[in-house]
Tab-separated table of C-alpha atoms in Angstrom:
chain	number	residue	atom	x	y	z
A	1	MET	CA	-103.265	-239.562	113.074
A	2	ASP	CA	-105.395	-242.471	114.788
A	3	HIS	CA	-105.103	-245.746	112.783
A	4	THR	CA	-107.293	-247.803	114.890
A	5	LEU	CA	-110.402	-247.546	112.876
A	6	GLN	CA	-108.729	-247.959	109.796
A	7	ASN	CA	-109.518	-251.543	109.064
A	8	THR	CA	-113.034	-251.485	110.425
A	9	HIS	CA	-116.418	-250.734	108.650
A	10	VAL	CA	-117.234	-247.431	110.629
A	11	LYS	CA	-121.109	-246.936	110.797
A	12	LEU	CA	-121.549	-243.264	109.585
A	13	LEU	CA	-124.651	-241.397	108.518
A	14	ALA	CA	-124.412	-239.958	104.862
A	15	PHE	CA	-123.736	-236.357	105.737
A	16	ASP	CA	-120.802	-237.435	108.190
A	17	LEU	CA	-119.490	-239.774	105.294
A	18	LEU	CA	-119.821	-237.134	102.527
A	19	SER	CA	-117.895	-234.588	104.580
A	20	LEU	CA	-114.771	-236.723	105.182
A	21	THR	CA	-111.481	-235.124	104.540
A	22	PRO	CA	-109.155	-236.608	101.867
A	23	THR	CA	-105.639	-237.577	102.670
A	24	PRO	CA	-102.701	-238.084	100.418
A	25	ASP	CA	-103.333	-241.665	100.312
A	26	PRO	CA	-106.262	-242.148	98.024
A	27	ALA	CA	-107.643	-245.364	100.219
A	28	THR	CA	-108.068	-243.211	103.254
A	29	PHE	CA	-109.764	-240.387	104.689
A	30	SER	CA	-109.584	-238.515	108.018
A	31	ARG	CA	-112.475	-237.544	110.175
A	32	SER	CA	-111.816	-235.868	113.725
A	33	GLY	CA	-108.176	-236.950	113.756
A	34	LYS	CA	-108.612	-240.613	112.920
A	35	LEU	CA	-107.936	-242.259	109.635
A	36	LEU	CA	-111.002	-244.555	107.838
A	37	SER	CA	-111.054	-246.511	104.852
A	38	ARG	CA	-114.071	-248.487	105.071
A	39	ALA	CA	-117.571	-247.780	105.882
A	40	GLU	CA	-120.954	-248.897	106.664
A	41	ILE	CA	-124.373	-247.115	105.453
A	42	VAL	CA	-127.875	-248.053	105.723
A	43	GLY	CA	-130.524	-246.059	103.712
A	44	THR	CA	-133.174	-246.253	100.768
A	45	ILE	CA	-132.019	-246.904	97.341
A	46	THR	CA	-133.240	-243.828	95.337
A	47	SER	CA	-131.314	-244.367	91.963
A	48	ARG	CA	-129.848	-247.291	90.256
A	49	ASP	CA	-127.669	-247.555	86.958
A	50	HIS	CA	-126.787	-250.894	86.006
A	51	LYS	CA	-124.260	-251.875	83.329
A	52	PRO	CA	-124.203	-255.800	83.230
A	53	SER	CA	-120.803	-257.287	83.536
A	54	LYS	CA	-119.221	-253.897	84.258
A	55	PHE	CA	-120.689	-252.176	87.225
A	56	ILE	CA	-123.796	-251.249	88.900
A	57	LYS	CA	-124.136	-247.669	90.467
A	58	PHE	CA	-126.698	-246.668	92.841
A	59	THR	CA	-127.538	-243.883	95.598
A	60	VAL	CA	-128.112	-244.361	99.011
A	61	ASP	CA	-130.260	-242.034	100.863
A	62	ASP	CA	-130.569	-242.303	104.830
A	63	GLY	CA	-132.210	-238.909	105.135
A	64	THR	CA	-129.147	-236.893	105.880
A	65	GLY	CA	-127.574	-237.313	102.403
A	66	CYS	CA	-127.551	-239.156	99.260
A	67	VAL	CA	-124.410	-241.748	99.168
A	68	PRO	CA	-123.136	-242.663	95.481
A	69	CYS	CA	-122.164	-246.515	95.299
A	70	VAL	CA	-120.462	-248.392	93.090
A	71	LEU	CA	-120.509	-252.207	92.902
A	72	TRP	CA	-118.124	-253.765	90.334
A	73	LEU	CA	-119.288	-256.447	88.082
A	74	ASN	CA	-116.246	-256.789	85.817
A	75	HIS	CA	-114.051	-259.492	87.824
A	76	LEU	CA	-114.331	-261.925	84.840
A	77	THR	CA	-112.502	-259.229	82.528
A	78	SER	CA	-110.689	-257.123	84.898
A	79	LEU	CA	-106.868	-256.847	84.527
A	80	TYR	CA	-106.539	-256.351	88.328
A	81	LEU	CA	-107.409	-259.580	89.340
A	82	PRO	CA	-104.988	-261.819	87.283
A	83	ARG	CA	-103.186	-263.179	90.356
A	84	ARG	CA	-106.324	-264.619	91.944
A	85	ASP	CA	-107.267	-268.193	91.429
A	86	PRO	CA	-109.789	-268.287	88.779
A	87	SER	CA	-112.409	-270.124	90.697
A	88	THR	CA	-112.009	-267.551	93.302
A	89	VAL	CA	-112.480	-264.846	90.829
A	90	ARG	CA	-115.704	-266.717	89.684
A	91	LEU	CA	-117.103	-266.837	93.054
A	92	ILE	CA	-116.381	-263.141	93.747
A	93	ALA	CA	-118.019	-262.202	90.413
A	94	GLY	CA	-121.023	-264.272	91.149
A	95	VAL	CA	-121.502	-262.975	94.543
A	96	ALA	CA	-121.528	-259.394	92.985
A	97	THR	CA	-123.885	-260.433	90.580
A	98	ASP	CA	-126.304	-261.470	92.957
A	99	PHE	CA	-125.889	-258.211	95.273
A	100	ALA	CA	-126.731	-256.499	91.710
A	101	ALA	CA	-129.782	-258.150	91.071
A	102	LYS	CA	-130.998	-257.312	94.870
A	103	ILE	CA	-130.345	-253.574	94.151
A	104	LYS	CA	-133.927	-252.039	93.386
A	105	ILE	CA	-135.021	-248.354	93.920
A	106	GLY	CA	-137.206	-248.096	97.106
A	107	LEU	CA	-135.673	-251.057	98.953
A	108	VAL	CA	-133.510	-250.133	102.158
A	109	ALA	CA	-129.956	-251.590	101.784
A	110	ARG	CA	-127.151	-251.899	104.300
A	111	VAL	CA	-123.844	-251.445	102.196
A	112	ARG	CA	-120.300	-251.976	103.470
A	113	GLY	CA	-117.169	-251.204	101.285
A	114	ARG	CA	-114.293	-249.010	100.637
A	115	ILE	CA	-114.467	-245.201	100.952
A	116	ALA	CA	-113.278	-243.496	97.841
A	117	SER	CA	-113.372	-240.521	95.983
A	118	TYR	CA	-114.469	-240.023	92.426
A	119	ARG	CA	-114.213	-236.719	90.609
A	120	GLY	CA	-114.191	-234.828	94.214
A	121	ASP	CA	-117.024	-236.813	95.673
A	122	VAL	CA	-116.819	-239.346	98.316
A	123	GLN	CA	-118.394	-242.725	97.306
A	124	ILE	CA	-118.533	-246.312	98.575
A	125	MET	CA	-117.047	-249.417	96.314
A	126	ALA	CA	-119.718	-251.831	97.874
A	127	SER	CA	-118.145	-255.099	98.770
A	128	ASP	CA	-121.499	-256.354	100.855
A	129	VAL	CA	-125.051	-255.246	99.992
A	130	VAL	CA	-128.002	-256.508	102.383
A	131	ILE	CA	-131.460	-255.493	101.764
A	132	GLU	CA	-133.135	-254.719	105.059
A	133	ARG	CA	-136.861	-255.614	105.329
A	134	ASP	CA	-137.364	-254.661	108.950
A	135	PRO	CA	-138.503	-250.961	108.636
A	136	ASN	CA	-136.927	-250.398	112.244
A	137	MET	CA	-133.403	-251.223	110.888
A	138	GLU	CA	-132.677	-247.919	109.336
A	139	VAL	CA	-133.642	-246.317	112.723
A	140	LEU	CA	-131.322	-248.817	114.570
A	141	HIS	CA	-128.661	-247.690	112.139
A	142	TRP	CA	-129.289	-244.018	113.074
A	143	LEU	CA	-128.866	-245.014	116.615
A	144	ASP	CA	-125.756	-246.900	116.092
A	145	CYS	CA	-123.985	-243.964	114.253
A	146	LEU	CA	-124.962	-241.589	117.032
A	147	ARG	CA	-123.670	-244.211	119.716
A	148	LEU	CA	-120.519	-245.027	118.070
A	149	ALA	CA	-119.748	-241.281	117.387
A	150	ARG	CA	-120.125	-240.605	121.009
A	151	LYS	CA	-118.383	-243.474	122.483
A	152	ARG	CA	-115.700	-244.098	120.035
A	153	TYR	CA	-115.115	-242.085	116.561
A	154	ASP	CA	-115.290	-238.492	118.342
A	155	VAL	CA	-113.273	-239.501	121.400
A	156	VAL	CA	-109.933	-238.075	121.317
A	157	VAL	CA	-107.143	-240.375	122.694
A	158	ASN	CA	-104.382	-238.659	124.693
A	159	LYS	CA	-101.208	-240.290	123.999
A	160	SER	CA	-99.104	-239.684	127.017
B	1	MET	CA	-123.535	-240.647	87.442
B	2	ALA	CA	-123.957	-237.158	89.150
B	3	SER	CA	-124.565	-237.562	92.872
B	4	SER	CA	-125.785	-234.147	93.058
B	5	ALA	CA	-128.787	-235.058	90.806
B	6	ILE	CA	-130.561	-237.050	93.200
B	7	LYS	CA	-131.324	-235.027	96.239
B	8	SER	CA	-131.701	-236.387	99.754
B	9	GLY	CA	-135.337	-236.527	101.061
B	10	ALA	CA	-135.022	-234.713	104.355
B	11	LEU	CA	-136.763	-236.487	107.262
B	12	VAL	CA	-139.760	-234.609	108.326
B	13	ASN	CA	-142.855	-235.327	110.626
B	14	LEU	CA	-146.319	-234.325	108.993
B	15	THR	CA	-147.026	-232.210	111.948
B	16	GLU	CA	-144.008	-230.203	110.750
B	17	LEU	CA	-145.204	-229.309	107.276
B	18	HIS	CA	-146.999	-226.209	107.628
B	19	PRO	CA	-146.768	-222.974	105.604
B	20	SER	CA	-144.412	-221.290	108.153
B	21	SER	CA	-142.052	-224.313	108.434
B	22	GLN	CA	-138.846	-224.325	106.933
B	23	PHE	CA	-139.495	-227.709	105.177
B	24	TYR	CA	-142.656	-226.131	103.308
B	25	GLU	CA	-141.075	-225.010	100.133
B	26	GLU	CA	-141.755	-225.561	96.403
B	27	GLY	CA	-139.337	-228.536	95.171
B	28	ALA	CA	-138.074	-229.201	98.652
B	29	SER	CA	-137.017	-232.900	98.762
B	30	LEU	CA	-138.661	-234.590	101.657
B	31	ARG	CA	-139.020	-238.045	103.132
B	32	VAL	CA	-142.547	-238.392	104.945
B	33	THR	CA	-144.124	-241.216	106.995
B	34	GLY	CA	-147.958	-241.820	107.709
B	35	LYS	CA	-150.904	-244.205	107.826
B	36	LEU	CA	-152.580	-244.633	104.702
B	37	GLN	CA	-156.027	-242.817	104.911
B	38	ASP	CA	-157.274	-242.987	101.591
B	39	TYR	CA	-156.094	-244.053	98.069
B	40	ALA	CA	-157.771	-242.998	94.775
B	41	VAL	CA	-156.676	-245.292	91.838
B	42	GLU	CA	-157.769	-243.272	89.026
B	43	ALA	CA	-155.810	-240.236	90.219
B	44	ALA	CA	-152.994	-242.230	91.899
B	45	MET	CA	-153.362	-240.010	94.673
B	46	ALA	CA	-152.887	-241.434	98.425
B	47	ILE	CA	-153.544	-239.562	101.778
B	48	ILE	CA	-151.446	-240.211	104.515
B	49	ALA	CA	-151.885	-239.186	108.149
B	50	ASP	CA	-149.802	-238.723	111.346
B	51	GLY	CA	-151.997	-237.406	114.097
B	52	ASN	CA	-154.064	-234.520	113.002
B	53	ALA	CA	-151.525	-233.469	110.061
B	54	ILE	CA	-152.414	-235.032	106.391
B	55	LEU	CA	-150.382	-234.985	103.183
B	56	LYS	CA	-151.664	-235.683	99.677
B	57	ILE	CA	-149.089	-237.958	97.810
B	58	ASP	CA	-148.988	-238.189	94.119
B	59	THR	CA	-147.992	-241.748	93.526
B	60	GLN	CA	-148.215	-242.126	89.532
B	61	HIS	CA	-144.475	-242.651	89.116
B	62	LEU	CA	-144.336	-245.542	91.883
B	63	ARG	CA	-144.187	-248.974	90.786
B	64	ASP	CA	-144.354	-252.516	92.746
B	65	LEU	CA	-146.243	-250.810	95.699
B	66	SER	CA	-149.733	-251.995	96.573
B	67	PHE	CA	-151.740	-249.572	98.777
B	68	ARG	CA	-153.592	-250.814	101.616
B	69	VAL	CA	-155.650	-248.103	103.916
B	70	GLY	CA	-154.696	-248.474	107.517
B	71	SER	CA	-150.849	-249.367	106.655
B	72	ILE	CA	-147.928	-247.040	107.343
B	73	TYR	CA	-146.106	-245.896	104.244
B	74	GLN	CA	-143.011	-243.878	103.600
B	75	PHE	CA	-142.502	-241.610	100.516
B	76	ILE	CA	-139.320	-239.564	99.323
B	77	GLY	CA	-140.261	-237.045	96.894
B	78	GLU	CA	-140.498	-233.337	95.980
B	79	LEU	CA	-143.067	-230.922	97.557
B	80	HIS	CA	-145.197	-229.119	95.277
B	81	ILE	CA	-147.416	-226.256	96.426
B	82	GLN	CA	-150.384	-225.505	94.279
B	83	ALA	CA	-152.206	-222.338	93.609
B	84	ASP	CA	-154.449	-222.943	96.332
B	85	CYS	CA	-151.471	-223.471	98.724
B	86	GLU	CA	-152.334	-226.979	99.056
B	87	ALA	CA	-149.296	-229.006	99.384
B	88	ILE	CA	-148.617	-232.270	97.520
B	89	LEU	CA	-145.572	-234.586	97.426
B	90	GLN	CA	-144.689	-235.988	94.194
B	91	ALA	CA	-143.161	-239.214	95.277
B	92	ARG	CA	-140.126	-241.119	93.220
B	93	VAL	CA	-139.921	-243.600	96.051
B	94	GLY	CA	-142.281	-245.317	98.255
B	95	ARG	CA	-142.406	-248.172	100.605
B	96	ASN	CA	-144.893	-249.946	102.967
B	97	VAL	CA	-143.217	-249.565	106.646
B	98	ASP	CA	-145.781	-251.559	108.606
B	99	GLY	CA	-143.948	-252.577	111.667
B	100	LEU	CA	-142.086	-249.266	112.049
B	101	ASP	CA	-141.999	-248.111	115.871
B	102	LEU	CA	-143.252	-244.878	115.102
B	103	ASN	CA	-142.429	-243.440	118.626
B	104	LEU	CA	-138.971	-244.696	118.330
B	105	TYR	CA	-138.935	-243.116	114.871
B	106	ARG	CA	-139.940	-239.748	116.155
B	107	GLN	CA	-137.578	-239.819	119.291
B	108	SER	CA	-134.657	-241.107	117.124
B	109	LEU	CA	-135.161	-238.200	114.583
B	110	GLN	CA	-134.934	-235.546	117.046
B	111	LEU	CA	-131.627	-237.081	118.281
B	112	LEU	CA	-130.452	-237.435	114.653
B	113	ARG	CA	-130.900	-233.574	114.046
B	114	GLN	CA	-129.314	-232.920	117.230
B	115	PHE	CA	-126.220	-234.859	116.142
B	116	GLN	CA	-126.261	-233.364	113.003
B	117	ALA	CA	-126.446	-229.942	114.121
B	118	ASP	CA	-123.851	-230.426	116.798
B	119	ARG	CA	-121.444	-231.784	114.031
B	120	MET	CA	-122.016	-228.953	111.670
B	121	ASN	CA	-121.381	-226.443	114.622
B	122	ASN	CA	-118.138	-228.282	115.344
B	123	THR	CA	-117.006	-228.204	111.730
B	124	VAL	CA	-117.780	-224.477	111.464
B	125	THR	CA	-115.987	-223.727	114.640
């Protein structure tokens, strides 16, 4: 398996992301012989479920599929961040809260995060959310996905 | 949250929405783009156009969107075909997309569809 894309946010269309193959490692997925763990998607926010201080779940529709996303907001109460410096945890929590406030139905968002599986469905655990105001950015993302697939993601590297 | 509850709006040009089209189906989730030709406030009904093709959009469920005739809008919603065979899109999402390069959009949409078809074919084989 090719690991060279494992630590980058691969730009994928929704239908491509949603058809990734799980691996024994829950943090990695495979696509055309390459292992992926992070992705970047761009699309219209079509649903939103906000539980303050817990999470915000939202879907991103790019015209090829709907990607479920989750942004965790429970940093200040999470048992998984006890070793982090408290000021760092507060900073991370503040950034996540700011992201959550920007997520509104109808807006176009660029979402980066870890690829995960929840109840058998692929989703994104968001780490960055940017609202795209320029209507051409969604089209640019399509073209980026096509170009990167052709030039990088779908290229089979023969090890000699 | 059940992701399957939210259907993706299939990208379609207004010129492709005619009775013999694969997209012309009751309940089909679509994403359409067009210039606002008319807007009836009382009925919350918009008419968008792309070339000679027009489509009625029911905007009653949309919030925080102002309508300006001549601007370009994009809507995601479900197609309803009435008894008189007239199609109306019940929009659940809408946005002003003034500044969108429509030629680039149309060309990119064709590339996108080709890519998607190629991926599907490779997956099957």
